[in-house]
């Protein structure tokens, strides 16, 4: 059998797979991400890929023996799930192990925007800082403010816990009502998406990118927000209309935005680079040693399970057992 990874990984995939399924050929790049374009997938049984890799019907046609695609991410918007299911290919993702890291980054962005940390850092580095001033870089405190969480799943609830820790009131909007007080996240009130955008002092996106959430934050939603409000996006860039966001920021209709993800990564709308009140991160939500190692391990576990004919963990599509090679 043959396992192919589009990227180097922080675990020894080859050692683990060959120990579990002797004789398997495992191909992992020595460094970085090589992508799918040049890979020979004709005889691949398993593929480990990143959110950068588009898995669609054309790719699956290149890999007729594939039985599992292990996506080293929790988001699966890079994968045509219907095409994979139709081809009998199991798709797995990496939930839970990146939840706290991503919520930490989202909260870091919220604090950075509220306290104008990006502007402050640039001022110090520029050499133009003339010293303490009573009216310098006046920001907002978070205590007593309302945090609006869009997508009250794993990361959304972890964000809510952080909000509570900072004395914030938490409201959320989610297609499924998880109840008025979800135990792990503490008290949080479910509201409509319109009420959330209109009343929150900070809106943080934690929904997946789907046809329903694409450009969820558009000009109309931004117009609903308070001019003192902050938008945080660690979900996916496609959830936000970046041109509309840049307009709102330039026209001072929002206090600021903290962004980790962009619609056309690695390109960033130039107007966002210049907009006031913006703190930008390079898609590092899950970028801790612990999270990235655990994500890679979940991919290895899924590949090994599938090669052994078992149901892989974190299966996100409905592929019928016995999970064996299609003829
Ligand atoms: P999750 O546990 O599945 O939570 C997502 C939540 O969003 C679910 O409660 C889901 O409800 C809800 N949702 C779906 N459609 C919605 C809509 N139209 N409006 C409001 N809520 C909606 O996923 P997670 O583990 O928290 O991850 C969330 C997302 O974060 C991922 O999909 C990924 O794109 C992103 N992420 C980014 C980074 C980063 O590096 N920046 C890292 C990790 C994850 P249902 O369950 O009812 O559908």
PDB file of N, CA and C in Angstrom, residues 155-249:
ATOM      1  N   UNK A 155     -14.715  25.700  19.086  1.00  0.00           N
ATOM      2  CA  UNK A 155     -13.880  26.894  19.250  1.00  0.00           C
ATOM      3  C   UNK A 155     -14.726  28.064  19.753  1.00  0.00           C
ATOM      4  N   UNK A 156     -15.960  28.176  19.253  1.00  0.00           N
ATOM      5  CA  UNK A 156     -16.845  29.250  19.708  1.00  0.00           C
ATOM      6  C   UNK A 156     -17.061  29.189  21.212  1.00  0.00           C
ATOM      7  N   UNK A 157     -17.261  27.980  21.741  1.00  0.00           N
ATOM      8  CA  UNK A 157     -17.471  27.844  23.189  1.00  0.00           C
ATOM      9  C   UNK A 157     -16.180  28.098  23.966  1.00  0.00           C
ATOM     10  N   UNK A 158     -15.050  27.724  23.383  1.00  0.00           N
ATOM     11  CA  UNK A 158     -13.761  28.026  24.039  1.00  0.00           C
ATOM     12  C   UNK A 158     -13.535  29.545  24.069  1.00  0.00           C
ATOM     13  N   UNK A 159     -13.969  30.230  23.022  1.00  0.00           N
ATOM     14  CA  UNK A 159     -13.885  31.701  22.994  1.00  0.00           C
ATOM     15  C   UNK A 159     -14.800  32.286  24.069  1.00  0.00           C
ATOM     16  N   UNK A 160     -15.995  31.696  24.190  1.00  0.00           N
ATOM     17  CA  UNK A 160     -16.944  32.174  25.208  1.00  0.00           C
ATOM     18  C   UNK A 160     -16.346  32.055  26.607  1.00  0.00           C
ATOM     19  N   UNK A 161     -15.662  30.955  26.876  1.00  0.00           N
ATOM     20  CA  UNK A 161     -15.036  30.781  28.197  1.00  0.00           C
ATOM     21  C   UNK A 161     -14.030  31.888  28.458  1.00  0.00           C
ATOM     22  N   UNK A 162     -13.277  32.241  27.424  1.00  0.00           N
ATOM     23  CA  UNK A 162     -12.305  33.329  27.590  1.00  0.00           C
ATOM     24  C   UNK A 162     -13.025  34.657  27.839  1.00  0.00           C
ATOM     25  N   UNK A 163     -14.120  34.870  27.125  1.00  0.00           N
ATOM     26  CA  UNK A 163     -14.906  36.089  27.338  1.00  0.00           C
ATOM     27  C   UNK A 163     -15.385  36.183  28.772  1.00  0.00           C
ATOM     28  N   UNK A 164     -15.908  35.068  29.291  1.00  0.00           N
ATOM     29  CA  UNK A 164     -16.357  35.067  30.687  1.00  0.00           C
ATOM     30  C   UNK A 164     -15.211  35.396  31.633  1.00  0.00           C
ATOM     31  N   UNK A 165     -14.035  34.844  31.333  1.00  0.00           N
ATOM     32  CA  UNK A 165     -12.863  35.093  32.186  1.00  0.00           C
ATOM     33  C   UNK A 165     -12.494  36.564  32.242  1.00  0.00           C
ATOM     34  N   UNK A 166     -12.841  37.288  31.186  1.00  0.00           N
ATOM     35  CA  UNK A 166     -12.529  38.723  31.132  1.00  0.00           C
ATOM     36  C   UNK A 166     -13.741  39.574  31.533  1.00  0.00           C
ATOM     37  N   UNK A 167     -14.757  38.921  32.118  1.00  0.00           N
ATOM     38  CA  UNK A 167     -15.916  39.669  32.615  1.00  0.00           C
ATOM     39  C   UNK A 167     -16.845  40.143  31.520  1.00  0.00           C
ATOM     40  N   UNK A 168     -16.853  39.430  30.392  1.00  0.00           N
ATOM     41  CA  UNK A 168     -17.748  39.820  29.300  1.00  0.00           C
ATOM     42  C   UNK A 168     -19.067  39.044  29.392  1.00  0.00           C
ATOM     43  N   UNK A 169     -20.134  39.653  28.911  1.00  0.00           N
ATOM     44  CA  UNK A 169     -21.398  38.937  28.708  1.00  0.00           C
ATOM     45  C   UNK A 169     -21.278  38.250  27.348  1.00  0.00           C
ATOM     46  N   UNK A 170     -21.785  37.016  27.258  1.00  0.00           N
ATOM     47  CA  UNK A 170     -21.638  36.283  25.993  1.00  0.00           C
ATOM     48  C   UNK A 170     -23.000  35.985  25.390  1.00  0.00           C
ATOM     49  N   UNK A 171     -23.149  36.334  24.119  1.00  0.00           N
ATOM     50  CA  UNK A 171     -24.317  35.926  23.332  1.00  0.00           C
ATOM     51  C   UNK A 171     -23.797  35.144  22.133  1.00  0.00           C
ATOM     52  N   UNK A 172     -24.653  34.310  21.560  1.00  0.00           N
ATOM     53  CA  UNK A 172     -24.186  33.540  20.412  1.00  0.00           C
ATOM     54  C   UNK A 172     -25.313  33.284  19.435  1.00  0.00           C
ATOM     55  N   UNK A 173     -24.930  33.019  18.199  1.00  0.00           N
ATOM     56  CA  UNK A 173     -25.875  32.616  17.154  1.00  0.00           C
ATOM     57  C   UNK A 173     -25.330  31.361  16.508  1.00  0.00           C
ATOM     58  N   UNK A 174     -26.201  30.391  16.360  1.00  0.00           N
ATOM     59  CA  UNK A 174     -25.797  29.078  15.869  1.00  0.00           C
ATOM     60  C   UNK A 174     -27.053  28.440  15.290  1.00  0.00           C
ATOM     61  N   UNK A 175     -26.929  27.638  14.255  1.00  0.00           N
ATOM     62  CA  UNK A 175     -28.155  27.036  13.708  1.00  0.00           C
ATOM     63  C   UNK A 175     -28.819  26.082  14.687  1.00  0.00           C
ATOM     64  N   UNK A 176     -28.049  25.478  15.593  1.00  0.00           N
ATOM     65  CA  UNK A 176     -28.624  24.533  16.548  1.00  0.00           C
ATOM     66  C   UNK A 176     -28.580  25.148  17.939  1.00  0.00           C
ATOM     67  N   UNK A 177     -29.734  25.145  18.618  1.00  0.00           N
ATOM     68  CA  UNK A 177     -29.800  25.709  19.963  1.00  0.00           C
ATOM     69  C   UNK A 177     -29.185  24.725  20.952  1.00  0.00           C
ATOM     70  N   UNK A 178     -28.014  25.073  21.495  1.00  0.00           N
ATOM     71  CA  UNK A 178     -27.372  24.191  22.458  1.00  0.00           C
ATOM     72  C   UNK A 178     -27.853  24.491  23.879  1.00  0.00           C
ATOM     73  N   UNK A 179     -28.912  25.287  23.997  1.00  0.00           N
ATOM     74  CA  UNK A 179     -29.494  25.546  25.314  1.00  0.00           C
ATOM     75  C   UNK A 179     -29.084  26.895  25.841  1.00  0.00           C
ATOM     76  N   UNK A 180     -29.834  27.424  26.838  1.00  0.00           N
ATOM     77  CA  UNK A 180     -29.568  28.773  27.331  1.00  0.00           C
ATOM     78  C   UNK A 180     -28.248  28.870  28.077  1.00  0.00           C
ATOM     79  N   UNK A 181     -27.796  27.771  28.668  1.00  0.00           N
ATOM     80  CA  UNK A 181     -26.550  27.835  29.425  1.00  0.00           C
ATOM     81  C   UNK A 181     -25.764  26.556  29.179  1.00  0.00           C
ATOM     82  N   UNK A 182     -24.875  26.622  28.227  1.00  0.00           N
ATOM     83  CA  UNK A 182     -24.103  25.443  27.868  1.00  0.00           C
ATOM     84  C   UNK A 182     -22.967  25.285  28.876  1.00  0.00           C
ATOM     85  N   UNK A 183     -22.954  24.188  29.616  1.00  0.00           N
ATOM     86  CA  UNK A 183     -22.085  24.042  30.781  1.00  0.00           C
ATOM     87  C   UNK A 183     -20.618  24.387  30.534  1.00  0.00           C
ATOM     88  N   UNK A 184     -19.963  23.825  29.490  1.00  0.00           N
ATOM     89  CA  UNK A 184     -18.534  24.099  29.366  1.00  0.00           C
ATOM     90  C   UNK A 184     -18.211  25.560  29.084  1.00  0.00           C
ATOM     91  N   UNK A 185     -19.154  26.268  28.491  1.00  0.00           N
ATOM     92  CA  UNK A 185     -18.865  27.650  28.121  1.00  0.00           C
ATOM     93  C   UNK A 185     -19.425  28.649  29.127  1.00  0.00           C
ATOM     94  N   UNK A 186     -20.142  28.184  30.156  1.00  0.00           N
ATOM     95  CA  UNK A 186     -20.747  29.100  31.109  1.00  0.00           C
ATOM     96  C   UNK A 186     -21.983  29.732  30.497  1.00  0.00           C
ATOM     97  N   UNK A 187     -22.596  30.674  31.230  1.00  0.00           N
ATOM     98  CA  UNK A 187     -23.845  31.233  30.731  1.00  0.00           C
ATOM     99  C   UNK A 187     -23.660  31.993  29.424  1.00  0.00           C
ATOM    100  N   UNK A 188     -24.476  31.655  28.471  1.00  0.00           N
ATOM    101  CA  UNK A 188     -24.428  32.337  27.189  1.00  0.00           C
ATOM    102  C   UNK A 188     -25.844  32.323  26.638  1.00  0.00           C
ATOM    103  N   UNK A 189     -26.245  33.452  26.096  1.00  0.00           N
ATOM    104  CA  UNK A 189     -27.627  33.568  25.632  1.00  0.00           C
ATOM    105  C   UNK A 189     -27.673  33.450  24.121  1.00  0.00           C
ATOM    106  N   UNK A 190     -28.549  32.565  23.640  1.00  0.00           N
ATOM    107  CA  UNK A 190     -28.697  32.421  22.196  1.00  0.00           C
ATOM    108  C   UNK A 190     -29.596  33.528  21.669  1.00  0.00           C
ATOM    109  N   UNK A 191     -29.152  34.207  20.636  1.00  0.00           N
ATOM    110  CA  UNK A 191     -29.926  35.292  20.031  1.00  0.00           C
ATOM    111  C   UNK A 191     -29.949  35.074  18.522  1.00  0.00           C
ATOM    112  N   UNK A 192     -30.752  35.839  17.831  1.00  0.00           N
ATOM    113  CA  UNK A 192     -30.752  35.752  16.369  1.00  0.00           C
ATOM    114  C   UNK A 192     -29.458  36.390  15.848  1.00  0.00           C
ATOM    115  N   UNK A 193     -29.102  36.023  14.630  1.00  0.00           N
ATOM    116  CA  UNK A 193     -27.875  36.575  14.051  1.00  0.00           C
ATOM    117  C   UNK A 193     -27.987  38.109  13.929  1.00  0.00           C
ATOM    118  N   UNK A 194     -29.193  38.612  13.628  1.00  0.00           N
ATOM    119  CA  UNK A 194     -29.379  40.062  13.516  1.00  0.00           C
ATOM    120  C   UNK A 194     -29.157  40.737  14.864  1.00  0.00           C
ATOM    121  N   UNK A 195     -29.726  40.135  15.917  1.00  0.00           N
ATOM    122  CA  UNK A 195     -29.562  40.724  17.257  1.00  0.00           C
ATOM    123  C   UNK A 195     -28.100  40.676  17.671  1.00  0.00           C
ATOM    124  N   UNK A 196     -27.430  39.586  17.312  1.00  0.00           N
ATOM    125  CA  UNK A 196     -26.019  39.466  17.691  1.00  0.00           C
ATOM    126  C   UNK A 196     -25.199  40.609  17.080  1.00  0.00           C
ATOM    127  N   UNK A 197     -25.367  40.815  15.773  1.00  0.00           N
ATOM    128  CA  UNK A 197     -24.567  41.861  15.129  1.00  0.00           C
ATOM    129  C   UNK A 197     -24.932  43.246  15.649  1.00  0.00           C
ATOM    130  N   UNK A 198     -26.211  43.436  16.011  1.00  0.00           N
ATOM    131  CA  UNK A 198     -26.646  44.767  16.443  1.00  0.00           C
ATOM    132  C   UNK A 198     -26.231  45.078  17.879  1.00  0.00           C
ATOM    133  N   UNK A 199     -26.093  44.057  18.719  1.00  0.00           N
ATOM    134  CA  UNK A 199     -25.871  44.349  20.149  1.00  0.00           C
ATOM    135  C   UNK A 199     -24.462  44.039  20.648  1.00  0.00           C
ATOM    136  N   UNK A 200     -23.718  43.201  19.930  1.00  0.00           N
ATOM    137  CA  UNK A 200     -22.400  42.801  20.443  1.00  0.00           C
ATOM    138  C   UNK A 200     -21.392  43.954  20.346  1.00  0.00           C
ATOM    139  N   UNK A 201     -20.522  44.027  21.334  1.00  0.00           N
ATOM    140  CA  UNK A 201     -19.394  44.967  21.268  1.00  0.00           C
ATOM    141  C   UNK A 201     -18.228  44.342  20.518  1.00  0.00           C
ATOM    142  N   UNK A 202     -18.205  43.010  20.495  1.00  0.00           N
ATOM    143  CA  UNK A 202     -17.199  42.278  19.703  1.00  0.00           C
ATOM    144  C   UNK A 202     -17.887  41.064  19.101  1.00  0.00           C
ATOM    145  N   UNK A 203     -17.735  40.904  17.800  1.00  0.00           N
ATOM    146  CA  UNK A 203     -18.291  39.733  17.108  1.00  0.00           C
ATOM    147  C   UNK A 203     -17.120  38.847  16.692  1.00  0.00           C
ATOM    148  N   UNK A 204     -17.162  37.582  17.103  1.00  0.00           N
ATOM    149  CA  UNK A 204     -16.077  36.667  16.746  1.00  0.00           C
ATOM    150  C   UNK A 204     -16.656  35.491  15.961  1.00  0.00           C
ATOM    151  N   UNK A 205     -16.091  35.242  14.790  1.00  0.00           N
ATOM    152  CA  UNK A 205     -16.623  34.206  13.887  1.00  0.00           C
ATOM    153  C   UNK A 205     -15.955  32.856  14.170  1.00  0.00           C
ATOM    154  N   UNK A 206     -16.806  31.839  14.380  1.00  0.00           N
ATOM    155  CA  UNK A 206     -16.291  30.482  14.627  1.00  0.00           C
ATOM    156  C   UNK A 206     -17.127  29.431  13.904  1.00  0.00           C
ATOM    157  N   UNK A 207     -17.753  29.840  12.815  1.00  0.00           N
ATOM    158  CA  UNK A 207     -18.565  28.908  12.020  1.00  0.00           C
ATOM    159  C   UNK A 207     -17.679  28.321  10.913  1.00  0.00           C
ATOM    160  N   UNK A 208     -18.069  27.188  10.340  1.00  0.00           N
ATOM    161  CA  UNK A 208     -17.328  26.672   9.191  1.00  0.00           C
ATOM    162  C   UNK A 208     -17.664  27.509   7.956  1.00  0.00           C
ATOM    163  N   UNK A 209     -16.822  27.440   6.936  1.00  0.00           N
ATOM    164  CA  UNK A 209     -17.158  28.088   5.656  1.00  0.00           C
ATOM    165  C   UNK A 209     -18.022  27.117   4.854  1.00  0.00           C
ATOM    166  N   UNK A 210     -19.263  27.529   4.625  1.00  0.00           N
ATOM    167  CA  UNK A 210     -20.224  26.726   3.863  1.00  0.00           C
ATOM    168  C   UNK A 210     -20.929  27.691   2.910  1.00  0.00           C
ATOM    169  N   UNK A 211     -21.760  27.171   1.999  1.00  0.00           N
ATOM    170  CA  UNK A 211     -22.524  28.103   1.151  1.00  0.00           C
ATOM    171  C   UNK A 211     -23.335  29.092   1.995  1.00  0.00           C
ATOM    172  N   UNK A 212     -23.824  28.664   3.174  1.00  0.00           N
ATOM    173  CA  UNK A 212     -24.636  29.548   4.024  1.00  0.00           C
ATOM    174  C   UNK A 212     -23.804  30.617   4.718  1.00  0.00           C
ATOM    175  N   UNK A 213     -22.556  30.308   5.023  1.00  0.00           N
ATOM    176  CA  UNK A 213     -21.744  31.281   5.773  1.00  0.00           C
ATOM    177  C   UNK A 213     -20.796  32.075   4.873  1.00  0.00           C
ATOM    178  N   UNK A 214     -20.763  31.765   3.568  1.00  0.00           N
ATOM    179  CA  UNK A 214     -19.889  32.540   2.674  1.00  0.00           C
ATOM    180  C   UNK A 214     -20.378  33.991   2.672  1.00  0.00           C
ATOM    181  N   UNK A 215     -19.476  34.929   2.945  1.00  0.00           N
ATOM    182  CA  UNK A 215     -19.784  36.362   3.024  1.00  0.00           C
ATOM    183  C   UNK A 215     -20.956  36.635   3.987  1.00  0.00           C
ATOM    184  N   UNK A 216     -21.012  35.844   5.047  1.00  0.00           N
ATOM    185  CA  UNK A 216     -21.991  36.082   6.117  1.00  0.00           C
ATOM    186  C   UNK A 216     -21.863  37.517   6.633  1.00  0.00           C
ATOM    187  N   UNK A 217     -20.619  37.977   6.751  1.00  0.00           N
ATOM    188  CA  UNK A 217     -20.392  39.358   7.186  1.00  0.00           C
ATOM    189  C   UNK A 217     -20.240  40.210   5.936  1.00  0.00           C
ATOM    190  N   UNK A 218     -21.365  40.785   5.515  1.00  0.00           N
ATOM    191  CA  UNK A 218     -21.377  41.620   4.310  1.00  0.00           C
ATOM    192  C   UNK A 218     -21.688  43.067   4.719  1.00  0.00           C
ATOM    193  N   UNK A 219     -21.903  43.910   3.727  1.00  0.00           N
ATOM    194  CA  UNK A 219     -22.126  45.340   4.029  1.00  0.00           C
ATOM    195  C   UNK A 219     -23.333  45.529   4.947  1.00  0.00           C
ATOM    196  N   UNK A 220     -24.385  44.743   4.719  1.00  0.00           N
ATOM    197  CA  UNK A 220     -25.594  44.893   5.547  1.00  0.00           C
ATOM    198  C   UNK A 220     -25.305  44.523   7.000  1.00  0.00           C
ATOM    199  N   UNK A 221     -24.616  43.411   7.200  1.00  0.00           N
ATOM    200  CA  UNK A 221     -24.296  42.986   8.574  1.00  0.00           C
ATOM    201  C   UNK A 221     -23.361  44.001   9.237  1.00  0.00           C
ATOM    202  N   UNK A 222     -22.377  44.479   8.491  1.00  0.00           N
ATOM    203  CA  UNK A 222     -21.443  45.456   9.067  1.00  0.00           C
ATOM    204  C   UNK A 222     -22.197  46.727   9.469  1.00  0.00           C
ATOM    205  N   UNK A 223     -23.214  47.076   8.671  1.00  0.00           N
ATOM    206  CA  UNK A 223     -23.999  48.282   8.985  1.00  0.00           C
ATOM    207  C   UNK A 223     -24.828  48.086  10.251  1.00  0.00           C
ATOM    208  N   UNK A 224     -25.120  46.833  10.590  1.00  0.00           N
ATOM    209  CA  UNK A 224     -25.870  46.560  11.825  1.00  0.00           C
ATOM    210  C   UNK A 224     -24.998  46.776  13.059  1.00  0.00           C
ATOM    211  N   UNK A 225     -23.679  46.681  12.884  1.00  0.00           N
ATOM    212  CA  UNK A 225     -22.785  46.696  14.052  1.00  0.00           C
ATOM    213  C   UNK A 225     -22.630  48.104  14.619  1.00  0.00           C
ATOM    214  N   UNK A 226     -22.358  48.165  15.923  1.00  0.00           N
ATOM    215  CA  UNK A 226     -22.098  49.453  16.557  1.00  0.00           C
ATOM    216  C   UNK A 226     -20.810  50.059  15.999  1.00  0.00           C
ATOM    217  N   UNK A 227     -20.717  51.364  15.884  1.00  0.00           N
ATOM    218  CA  UNK A 227     -19.459  51.967  15.392  1.00  0.00           C
ATOM    219  C   UNK A 227     -18.287  51.732  16.341  1.00  0.00           C
ATOM    220  N   UNK A 228     -18.590  51.330  17.567  1.00  0.00           N
ATOM    221  CA  UNK A 228     -17.539  51.041  18.556  1.00  0.00           C
ATOM    222  C   UNK A 228     -17.180  49.553  18.579  1.00  0.00           C
ATOM    223  N   UNK A 229     -17.812  48.759  17.693  1.00  0.00           N
ATOM    224  CA  UNK A 229     -17.650  47.306  17.778  1.00  0.00           C
ATOM    225  C   UNK A 229     -16.389  46.822  17.062  1.00  0.00           C
ATOM    226  N   UNK A 230     -16.012  45.599  17.425  1.00  0.00           N
ATOM    227  CA  UNK A 230     -14.810  44.953  16.878  1.00  0.00           C
ATOM    228  C   UNK A 230     -15.240  43.646  16.218  1.00  0.00           C
ATOM    229  N   UNK A 231     -14.664  43.347  15.043  1.00  0.00           N
ATOM    230  CA  UNK A 231     -14.901  42.059  14.378  1.00  0.00           C
ATOM    231  C   UNK A 231     -13.621  41.231  14.478  1.00  0.00           C
ATOM    232  N   UNK A 232     -13.778  39.967  14.879  1.00  0.00           N
ATOM    233  CA  UNK A 232     -12.639  39.044  14.902  1.00  0.00           C
ATOM    234  C   UNK A 232     -12.977  37.873  13.991  1.00  0.00           C
ATOM    235  N   UNK A 233     -12.060  37.548  13.078  1.00  0.00           N
ATOM    236  CA  UNK A 233     -12.293  36.393  12.205  1.00  0.00           C
ATOM    237  C   UNK A 233     -11.110  35.435  12.238  1.00  0.00           C
ATOM    238  N   UNK A 234     -11.331  34.296  12.917  1.00  0.00           N
ATOM    239  CA  UNK A 234     -10.361  33.198  12.845  1.00  0.00           C
ATOM    240  C   UNK A 234     -11.017  31.985  12.185  1.00  0.00           C
ATOM    241  N   UNK A 235     -12.180  32.193  11.545  1.00  0.00           N
ATOM    242  CA  UNK A 235     -12.905  31.060  10.934  1.00  0.00           C
ATOM    243  C   UNK A 235     -12.333  30.792   9.543  1.00  0.00           C
ATOM    244  N   UNK A 236     -12.867  31.446   8.548  1.00  0.00           N
ATOM    245  CA  UNK A 236     -12.320  31.374   7.198  1.00  0.00           C
ATOM    246  C   UNK A 236     -12.537  32.730   6.540  1.00  0.00           C
ATOM    247  N   UNK A 237     -11.580  33.125   5.684  1.00  0.00           N
ATOM    248  CA  UNK A 237     -11.668  34.431   5.037  1.00  0.00           C
ATOM    249  C   UNK A 237     -12.947  34.605   4.242  1.00  0.00           C
ATOM    250  N   UNK A 238     -13.420  33.520   3.631  1.00  0.00           N
ATOM    251  CA  UNK A 238     -14.613  33.583   2.804  1.00  0.00           C
ATOM    252  C   UNK A 238     -15.872  33.950   3.564  1.00  0.00           C
ATOM    253  N   UNK A 239     -15.830  33.912   4.895  1.00  0.00           N
ATOM    254  CA  UNK A 239     -17.008  34.287   5.699  1.00  0.00           C
ATOM    255  C   UNK A 239     -17.226  35.797   5.710  1.00  0.00           C
ATOM    256  N   UNK A 240     -16.240  36.559   5.249  1.00  0.00           N
ATOM    257  CA  UNK A 240     -16.312  38.028   5.313  1.00  0.00           C
ATOM    258  C   UNK A 240     -16.147  38.625   3.916  1.00  0.00           C
ATOM    259  N   UNK A 241     -16.981  39.609   3.600  1.00  0.00           N
ATOM    260  CA  UNK A 241     -16.798  40.408   2.391  1.00  0.00           C
ATOM    261  C   UNK A 241     -15.719  41.441   2.727  1.00  0.00           C
ATOM    262  N   UNK A 242     -14.496  41.167   2.277  1.00  0.00           N
ATOM    263  CA  UNK A 242     -13.360  41.991   2.707  1.00  0.00           C
ATOM    264  C   UNK A 242     -13.453  43.426   2.188  1.00  0.00           C
ATOM    265  N   UNK A 243     -14.017  43.603   0.994  1.00  0.00           N
ATOM    266  CA  UNK A 243     -14.153  44.965   0.461  1.00  0.00           C
ATOM    267  C   UNK A 243     -15.111  45.760   1.349  1.00  0.00           C
ATOM    268  N   UNK A 244     -16.209  45.119   1.746  1.00  0.00           N
ATOM    269  CA  UNK A 244     -17.181  45.800   2.620  1.00  0.00           C
ATOM    270  C   UNK A 244     -16.560  46.091   3.982  1.00  0.00           C
ATOM    271  N   UNK A 245     -15.742  45.158   4.481  1.00  0.00           N
ATOM    272  CA  UNK A 245     -15.079  45.382   5.767  1.00  0.00           C
ATOM    273  C   UNK A 245     -14.110  46.558   5.671  1.00  0.00           C
ATOM    274  N   UNK A 246     -13.332  46.593   4.592  1.00  0.00           N
ATOM    275  CA  UNK A 246     -12.393  47.713   4.421  1.00  0.00           C
ATOM    276  C   UNK A 246     -13.153  49.031   4.363  1.00  0.00           C
ATOM    277  N   UNK A 247     -14.275  49.059   3.629  1.00  0.00           N
ATOM    278  CA  UNK A 247     -15.098  50.277   3.570  1.00  0.00           C
ATOM    279  C   UNK A 247     -15.525  50.706   4.971  1.00  0.00           C
ATOM    280  N   UNK A 248     -16.045  49.742   5.748  1.00  0.00           N
ATOM    281  CA  UNK A 248     -16.547  50.068   7.092  1.00  0.00           C
ATOM    282  C   UNK A 248     -15.433  50.609   7.975  1.00  0.00           C
ATOM    283  N   UNK A 249     -14.242  50.037   7.849  1.00  0.00           N
ATOM    284  CA  UNK A 249     -13.124  50.477   8.686  1.00  0.00           C
ATOM    285  C   UNK A 249     -12.643  51.868   8.270  1.00  0.00           C
TER     286      UNK A 249
END
